[in-house]
Structure formats: C-alpha cells, structure tokens
Coordinates of C-alpha atoms in Angstrom, one line a residue:
M258 CA 9.1 -169.5 35.5
K259 CA 8.0 -168.0 39.3
L260 CA 9.7 -166.8 42.4
N261 CA 8.8 -167.0 45.4
L262 CA 9.0 -162.8 46.2
I263 CA 8.1 -163.9 49.7
R264 CA 12.0 -166.1 50.1
L265 CA 13.1 -163.3 47.1
R266 CA 13.0 -159.9 49.6
E267 CA 14.0 -161.7 52.2
S268 CA 17.2 -162.8 50.4
I269 CA 17.4 -159.1 49.1
K270 CA 16.8 -157.2 52.2
D271 CA 20.0 -156.9 53.9
S272 CA 21.8 -156.9 50.3
N273 CA 22.5 -153.6 47.6
I274 CA 20.2 -154.5 45.7
T275 CA 17.7 -152.2 44.4
I276 CA 14.4 -152.0 42.9
E277 CA 12.5 -151.1 40.7
K278 CA 9.2 -150.7 39.2
H279 CA 8.3 -149.7 35.8
P280 CA 6.5 -145.8 35.2
T281 CA 3.3 -147.7 33.6
E282 CA 3.6 -151.6 33.6
D283 CA 3.3 -153.9 35.9
L284 CA 7.1 -154.5 35.8
F285 CA 10.7 -154.3 38.5
I286 CA 13.5 -154.4 37.4
Y287 CA 16.3 -156.2 40.6
G288 CA 19.8 -154.4 40.2
Y289 CA 22.5 -153.8 42.1
F290 CA 24.0 -151.3 42.9
K291 CA 26.7 -150.1 45.5
H292 CA 27.3 -146.5 47.0
P293 CA 30.9 -145.6 46.4
L294 CA 30.5 -144.7 50.0
S295 CA 28.3 -147.2 51.2
K296 CA 30.4 -149.7 54.1
T297 CA 28.0 -152.2 53.9
K298 CA 29.8 -155.6 52.0
S299 CA 27.4 -157.3 48.8
I300 CA 25.3 -160.8 50.5
W301 CA 25.4 -163.0 47.3
N302 CA 23.1 -165.7 47.4
E303 CA 20.9 -167.5 45.0
Y304 CA 18.1 -165.3 44.4
S305 CA 20.9 -162.4 44.8
I306 CA 23.6 -163.3 42.1
M307 CA 19.7 -163.5 39.4
C308 CA 19.6 -159.8 39.8
R309 CA 21.9 -157.9 37.9
G310 CA 18.4 -156.6 35.4
L311 CA 15.9 -159.1 36.8
I312 CA 13.0 -158.4 35.6
L313 CA 9.0 -160.0 37.1
N314 CA 5.3 -159.5 37.4
S315 CA 4.1 -158.1 40.7
E316 CA 3.4 -162.3 40.7
G317 CA 6.3 -163.4 40.8
E318 CA 7.2 -164.7 36.4
I319 CA 10.3 -164.1 35.8
I320 CA 9.6 -162.1 32.6
E321 CA 13.3 -161.4 31.3
R322 CA 16.6 -162.8 33.1
A323 CA 20.6 -161.1 32.7
F324 CA 23.3 -162.6 33.4
D325 CA 24.1 -164.3 36.2
K326 CA 26.8 -161.9 39.2
F327 CA 29.5 -163.2 37.1
W328 CA 33.3 -162.3 38.6
T329 CA 37.3 -161.4 38.4
F330 CA 40.1 -163.7 38.0
R331 CA 42.3 -162.9 40.8
N332 CA 44.8 -165.8 40.8
H333 CA 45.5 -169.4 40.5
I334 CA 46.1 -171.1 43.9
T335 CA 46.4 -174.7 42.4
G336 CA 45.6 -176.8 39.2
N337 CA 41.6 -176.0 38.4
L338 CA 41.6 -173.4 41.6
I339 CA 41.6 -170.1 40.9
S340 CA 40.9 -166.8 43.1
L341 CA 37.8 -164.1 42.1
S342 CA 37.2 -160.9 43.3
E343 CA 35.5 -161.2 46.3
N344 CA 36.9 -163.7 48.0
R345 CA 35.1 -166.7 45.6
I346 CA 37.3 -170.1 45.1
V347 CA 35.6 -171.5 41.7
K348 CA 37.2 -175.0 40.8
L349 CA 37.8 -175.0 36.6
P350 CA 35.2 -177.1 34.5
D351 CA 37.5 -179.8 32.7
S352 CA 36.3 -178.7 29.3
A353 CA 38.4 -175.5 27.9
P354 CA 35.8 -171.9 27.7
K355 CA 35.4 -169.8 24.9
I356 CA 36.9 -166.0 25.5
Y357 CA 35.4 -163.1 25.2
E358 CA 35.9 -159.9 23.9
K359 CA 34.6 -157.2 27.5
L360 CA 33.5 -154.5 25.9
D361 CA 33.3 -151.9 28.6
G362 CA 29.7 -149.9 27.5
T363 CA 26.2 -150.6 29.7
M364 CA 24.3 -153.7 30.1
G365 CA 21.0 -153.6 28.5
V366 CA 18.4 -156.3 29.2
L367 CA 16.0 -156.3 26.2
Y368 CA 12.2 -156.8 27.4
W369 CA 8.7 -155.2 25.8
V370 CA 6.2 -152.9 25.8
K371 CA 2.6 -153.7 23.9
D372 CA 4.8 -155.5 20.8
I373 CA 7.3 -152.3 21.2
P374 CA 11.1 -153.8 21.9
Y375 CA 12.6 -151.7 24.7
I376 CA 16.1 -152.1 26.6
A377 CA 16.5 -151.3 30.7
T378 CA 19.9 -151.1 32.2
Q379 CA 20.8 -153.4 34.4
R380 CA 18.7 -151.6 37.1
S381 CA 16.4 -149.3 35.7
F382 CA 13.9 -149.3 33.0
S383 CA 14.1 -144.9 32.9
S384 CA 18.0 -144.5 33.6
L385 CA 19.1 -141.8 30.6
K386 CA 21.2 -145.0 29.3
A387 CA 18.3 -147.4 29.4
I388 CA 15.8 -144.7 27.2
K389 CA 19.0 -144.1 25.1
A390 CA 19.5 -147.8 24.0
S391 CA 15.6 -147.9 24.2
E392 CA 15.9 -145.5 21.4
I393 CA 19.2 -147.4 19.2
I394 CA 17.6 -151.0 18.6
Q395 CA 14.0 -149.0 17.7
R396 CA 15.9 -147.6 14.9
K397 CA 18.1 -149.7 14.0
Y398 CA 17.4 -153.4 14.8
L399 CA 13.3 -153.1 15.2
Q400 CA 12.9 -155.7 12.1
E401 CA 15.2 -158.0 13.8
T402 CA 13.6 -157.5 17.5
L403 CA 10.6 -158.7 16.4
K404 CA 11.9 -162.5 14.7
L405 CA 12.7 -162.8 18.1
D406 CA 12.0 -166.3 20.0
R407 CA 10.7 -165.1 24.1
Q408 CA 11.0 -167.4 25.1
F409 CA 15.0 -166.0 25.8
S410 CA 16.0 -163.2 27.2
Y411 CA 19.0 -161.1 24.8
I412 CA 21.5 -159.5 26.6
F413 CA 23.6 -156.1 25.2
E414 CA 25.9 -154.4 25.7
V415 CA 24.8 -150.3 24.6
I416 CA 28.0 -148.1 23.6
Y417 CA 27.0 -144.4 23.0
P418 CA 30.1 -142.0 23.5
E419 CA 28.0 -140.1 26.5
A420 CA 28.3 -143.2 28.2
S421 CA 32.0 -143.4 27.8
L422 CA 33.7 -145.4 31.0
V423 CA 37.7 -146.3 30.0
V424 CA 37.7 -147.6 26.8
N425 CA 37.3 -144.6 23.6
Y426 CA 34.8 -146.2 21.2
G427 CA 34.8 -143.0 19.3
E428 CA 31.4 -141.2 18.5
E429 CA 29.6 -144.8 17.9
E430 CA 26.6 -146.5 18.5
D431 CA 24.8 -149.3 18.4
L432 CA 24.0 -153.2 20.5
V433 CA 26.0 -155.1 21.1
L434 CA 24.7 -158.8 21.2
I435 CA 26.1 -160.5 24.0
G436 CA 24.5 -163.5 25.6
V437 CA 21.9 -165.2 24.7
I438 CA 19.3 -166.9 27.8
D439 CA 16.3 -169.3 29.1
K440 CA 14.1 -168.1 30.7
E441 CA 13.4 -171.6 32.4
T442 CA 16.9 -172.3 33.1
G443 CA 19.3 -169.5 32.7
M444 CA 21.2 -171.4 30.4
S445 CA 22.6 -169.6 28.4
V446 CA 21.7 -169.6 24.3
Q447 CA 25.9 -170.8 22.9
N448 CA 25.8 -169.7 18.6
I449 CA 23.9 -166.0 18.6
S450 CA 26.1 -164.2 15.6
E451 CA 23.0 -165.5 13.3
L452 CA 20.2 -163.7 15.1
G453 CA 21.2 -160.5 12.7
F454 CA 22.5 -158.5 15.5
R455 CA 26.4 -157.5 16.9
T456 CA 27.9 -159.8 18.5
K457 CA 31.0 -159.8 20.7
K458 CA 34.1 -160.5 19.3
D459 CA 35.2 -164.4 20.0
L460 CA 39.2 -164.1 20.9
T461 CA 39.2 -167.2 21.8
D462 CA 41.9 -168.2 18.3
E463 CA 44.2 -165.3 19.6
F464 CA 44.5 -167.1 23.4
K465 CA 45.1 -170.4 22.0
N466 CA 48.7 -171.5 22.9
F467 CA 48.3 -169.8 26.5
T468 CA 48.6 -171.7 29.6
N469 CA 46.5 -170.4 32.2
F470 CA 45.2 -167.0 33.6
N471 CA 48.2 -165.1 34.2
E472 CA 48.7 -164.7 30.8
I473 CA 45.9 -163.8 29.6
E474 CA 46.0 -161.0 31.7
E475 CA 49.4 -160.3 30.6
A476 CA 48.4 -159.5 27.3
N477 CA 47.8 -156.1 28.4
I478 CA 45.4 -154.9 25.4
N479 CA 45.2 -151.9 25.1
N480 CA 41.4 -150.2 24.3
L481 CA 40.5 -153.5 25.1
E482 CA 39.0 -153.9 28.6
G483 CA 39.7 -157.5 29.1
V484 CA 37.7 -160.7 28.4
V485 CA 35.0 -163.3 29.0
L486 CA 35.8 -166.7 29.1
E487 CA 32.3 -169.1 29.3
Y488 CA 32.1 -172.2 29.9
N489 CA 30.3 -175.0 28.8
N490 CA 27.8 -175.0 32.0
S491 CA 27.4 -171.6 31.9
L492 CA 30.0 -170.4 34.1
R493 CA 31.4 -167.4 33.0
I494 CA 35.4 -165.0 34.7
K495 CA 35.9 -161.7 33.8
I496 CA 39.7 -160.6 33.5
K497 CA 41.0 -157.3 33.1
F498 CA 43.5 -156.1 32.3
P499 CA 46.3 -154.0 33.9
W500 CA 46.2 -151.0 32.1
Y501 CA 41.8 -150.7 32.2
K502 CA 42.1 -151.6 36.1
E503 CA 44.3 -148.1 36.7
I504 CA 42.3 -145.9 35.0
H505 CA 39.0 -147.1 36.3
K506 CA 40.6 -146.3 39.4
E507 CA 41.3 -143.4 38.5
L508 CA 38.1 -142.5 37.8
Q509 CA 36.9 -143.8 41.2
S510 CA 38.7 -142.4 43.4
V511 CA 37.1 -138.8 41.6
I512 CA 33.6 -140.6 41.8
N513 CA 34.2 -140.7 45.0
A514 CA 36.0 -137.6 46.5
E515 CA 33.3 -135.6 44.8
Y516 CA 30.1 -137.8 46.5
Q517 CA 32.5 -137.3 50.1
M518 CA 32.1 -133.9 48.9
I519 CA 29.1 -133.0 48.3
E520 CA 28.4 -135.1 51.4
S521 CA 30.5 -132.9 53.3
I522 CA 28.8 -129.5 52.0
N523 CA 25.4 -131.4 53.1
K524 CA 26.1 -132.0 56.3
L525 CA 27.2 -127.9 55.8
R526 CA 24.5 -126.5 54.7
K527 CA 22.7 -127.7 57.0
Y528 CA 25.4 -126.4 60.0
Y529 CA 24.9 -123.5 59.1
G530 CA 21.2 -123.1 57.8
Y531 CA 22.1 -122.5 53.9
K532 CA 18.7 -122.1 51.9
E533 CA 19.3 -124.1 48.2
N534 CA 17.7 -122.2 44.2
P535 CA 15.7 -125.0 43.8
L536 CA 16.4 -126.8 40.4
S537 CA 12.7 -125.5 38.8
T538 CA 11.4 -124.7 35.9
T539 CA 11.1 -121.4 36.4
L540 CA 15.2 -121.7 36.7
I541 CA 15.1 -123.8 32.9
M542 CA 12.2 -120.6 31.5
E543 CA 14.9 -117.9 32.8
A544 CA 17.3 -119.4 31.4
I545 CA 16.1 -120.2 27.7
K546 CA 14.2 -116.2 27.6
N547 CA 17.8 -115.6 28.3
G548 CA 19.6 -117.6 25.2
K549 CA 21.2 -119.9 27.2
K550 CA 22.1 -123.7 25.2
Q551 CA 20.4 -127.0 26.6
E552 CA 23.8 -128.3 26.7
D553 CA 25.0 -126.0 28.7
F554 CA 22.3 -125.4 30.8
V555 CA 23.6 -129.6 32.0
N556 CA 26.3 -128.7 32.3
E557 CA 26.7 -126.8 35.4
L558 CA 24.4 -129.7 36.9
N559 CA 26.3 -130.3 40.3
I560 CA 27.1 -134.5 40.9
D561 CA 24.3 -134.6 43.1
Q562 CA 21.1 -133.6 41.0
I563 CA 22.4 -135.6 37.9
D564 CA 23.1 -138.7 39.9
R565 CA 19.3 -137.8 41.4
G566 CA 17.7 -138.2 37.8
A567 CA 17.9 -134.4 36.7
I568 CA 19.5 -134.7 33.6
K569 CA 16.7 -136.0 32.0
W570 CA 14.0 -134.3 33.9
V571 CA 16.2 -130.7 32.4
C572 CA 15.2 -132.1 28.9
R573 CA 11.5 -133.3 29.1
Q574 CA 10.9 -129.6 30.3
W575 CA 12.7 -128.4 28.1
N576 CA 11.9 -129.7 25.4
N577 CA 8.2 -129.5 26.0
H578 CA 8.4 -125.9 26.4
E579 CA 9.7 -125.5 22.8
E580 CA 7.7 -127.8 21.9
T581 CA 4.6 -126.7 23.1
N582 CA 5.8 -122.7 24.5
K583 CA 4.4 -123.9 27.8
S584 CA 5.6 -124.8 30.9
V585 CA 4.2 -126.5 34.5
S586 CA 5.5 -125.5 37.2
E587 CA 7.0 -128.0 38.8
L588 CA 10.0 -129.0 41.2
F589 CA 13.0 -131.7 39.9
N590 CA 12.5 -132.8 43.7
Q591 CA 9.0 -133.5 43.5
S592 CA 9.4 -134.9 40.2
L593 CA 8.9 -138.5 39.1
E594 CA 12.3 -138.5 37.9
Y595 CA 14.1 -137.7 41.3
G596 CA 16.3 -139.8 43.1
N597 CA 15.7 -142.9 40.3
T598 CA 18.9 -142.9 38.0
P599 CA 22.6 -143.4 39.7
D600 CA 24.0 -144.5 37.2
D601 CA 23.7 -141.7 35.3
R602 CA 26.5 -139.9 37.7
I603 CA 28.8 -141.2 34.2
W604 CA 27.1 -139.3 31.0
K605 CA 29.0 -137.3 30.2
W606 CA 31.9 -138.0 33.0
K607 CA 34.4 -136.1 30.5
S608 CA 33.7 -133.1 30.1
R609 CA 32.0 -133.0 34.2
Y610 CA 35.7 -134.0 34.8
L611 CA 38.3 -133.2 33.0
D612 CA 37.7 -130.0 31.3
K613 CA 36.4 -128.9 35.3
Y614 CA 39.7 -129.1 36.7
Y615 CA 43.3 -128.4 36.4
D616 CA 46.8 -128.1 36.8

C-alpha cells in the first residue's frame, strides 16, 4: 500500500507528528510527540491517526504500520455511546469485546534491514529504547522472527528495568507481542498466540460479569496499568485504573516541572551571558583518566542532555575509547545523536528523580 506523501505531509504540518529518517536506510518513521510545555492541540485525521510508529520509504510505501491512535475511556453517555479522551464520542459495536491486559512498557514495531530484525519505538529508530528492544529480539527471538509472514506488521510491548514507567516488572527483559496488523488493510489479526512469542494476557473471562466500563475501571488492580478492549472491527479502547492514573500524574508533574526549570535556566543563562562547558569527548577522557565509571558519568547528565540523546552518545564514545584506546574529538551538540530522542528522558527516571530529591 502506498500513501500520498503530499497529502500526508499537508495533513500533519500543524500537528504534533514527528518524522525521523533511519540512519542508513530509505526508511522514515512517523510518530507522535507533544512536548510537556507545548500548548498546541493535537490534530487527528485519517493520516495522523496512523502516525504512531508508521514506517514508510521515500516513495510513500507502507513498510510497517502500528495501531492507529486509540483513546482512553472517560464515561458512559447513554446506551452504547461513550466519551473518550480528547473529547471523542464513540458508538460501540453490538459485539462483545475481547479484554486484554494493558502493559506499561514501550510500544515497538518490528522492521527489517537486510533480513535482520530490528525494533523501532513509536517515533524513533535510534532511541535507547529502540536499541535495547532490537538487542532483545535478536538475542531471544531471532529464529521466531525469521518465520514470520512479512505481509503483516508485528507490534510489541518492550519491557526492561531502565525503561520502567509506573508498573513494577522487576528485572524482567522481554518483548510481548500485542498485535499483528495487515499492512494493506490496517485490520488486526485475531489469533496471535501461535507465533512463538510471549503474548498479552487475555482477561476476558476475568471481566465477564462486569456490565459496564465503569465497573471495569473500579476493579483498580494493583500493578496493572489497565486493560485494552478490542472489537472485531479493530476498534480499541483503553481503560486505565485509578491507581495508575494517580501515580502517572505525579510523575508527569515532575517531568513538566523539570522541563519548565530548564527553559527558565536557559533564559537566565542567556540574559547573564553565561558560557557553558559543553559535553565533549574531552570531558569523557578526563573522567576515564580519573577512574570514573560510565554509569556514574551518565547519572550526572542533566535532563536536557538526556532528552537530546546524550546517554547514547556517551556510551558510544566511552565504549569506543575502551575498545580502541583512541578518541575522536567531538562535541555532543554536533553529533548524530543530538536532539533526536525525546522519550529517553524516562530512562532510569527513578534513580534520576527519587534518589536525588529529599524531603
């Protein structure tokens, strides 16, 4: 299937849709990112709802596609009419939905480069999460991926400690297959349990006696983000449990506050003419010479640097020096990694926030 690139780009030009080119291949990923301080409204249309991990080539051909944007349940209006987040109103199908666990990891889309499987996150080929997910699928599921029918796209939830959000999965590192999509039609494949991957848990029987969505929401199961309702027509609806929404709201408040602080500090630096000591390979070499560990160096990065991809850059430079005992002089803000990984701000958030702030 081929999309009209002119119409696609016209429809998303004033939206929060991002585009990232693959570092080496003729691939472009279209994702969604709204900066915490942004006041722009999301624009959803027939094109933008596809842009949550949509991978195209330069001709507009769909290489891989993820789930269309779907929304969170708010309340019942009347009968089978419900309201969702972002003021969406939906009429429910007459058929009963399947109910699955909603995992609190990172969504990943399987794609291929020269028959080698990789995972892209919702808006990036090269984020820390994408790199980690690609390492997991190549290490744990290489043979299973080689057997897959490539007329379909395969959607995973990526779980590992460094990217933990709210739900506690311990030290678990895994990929959970949460969906298979027909690339041509965008419709979901129903039976995905026989492909050799761990799959999302079917909770339909556990909720069979519930008469409405409010009752499901009130189940409020601890350490479970919520559930996803899936209908035969590929309609998906999220229900998030109250405990999760409360904790996530607090985390988002911390992230928003730090972004606001960074913005204010940058304005003050500019006003007072402060000169920065830019992140560079020179600083890394000094740290190595003084016996500092890579993890300790990374933990001292500020959130602005992390948000712009500094962790990946530091790891590359550090590992390159340890392997070759040489270093190429480079400033982080002139590197390939600079500025392209907005969701890296979540990386190890508990150690960055909870271990550094006190009563």
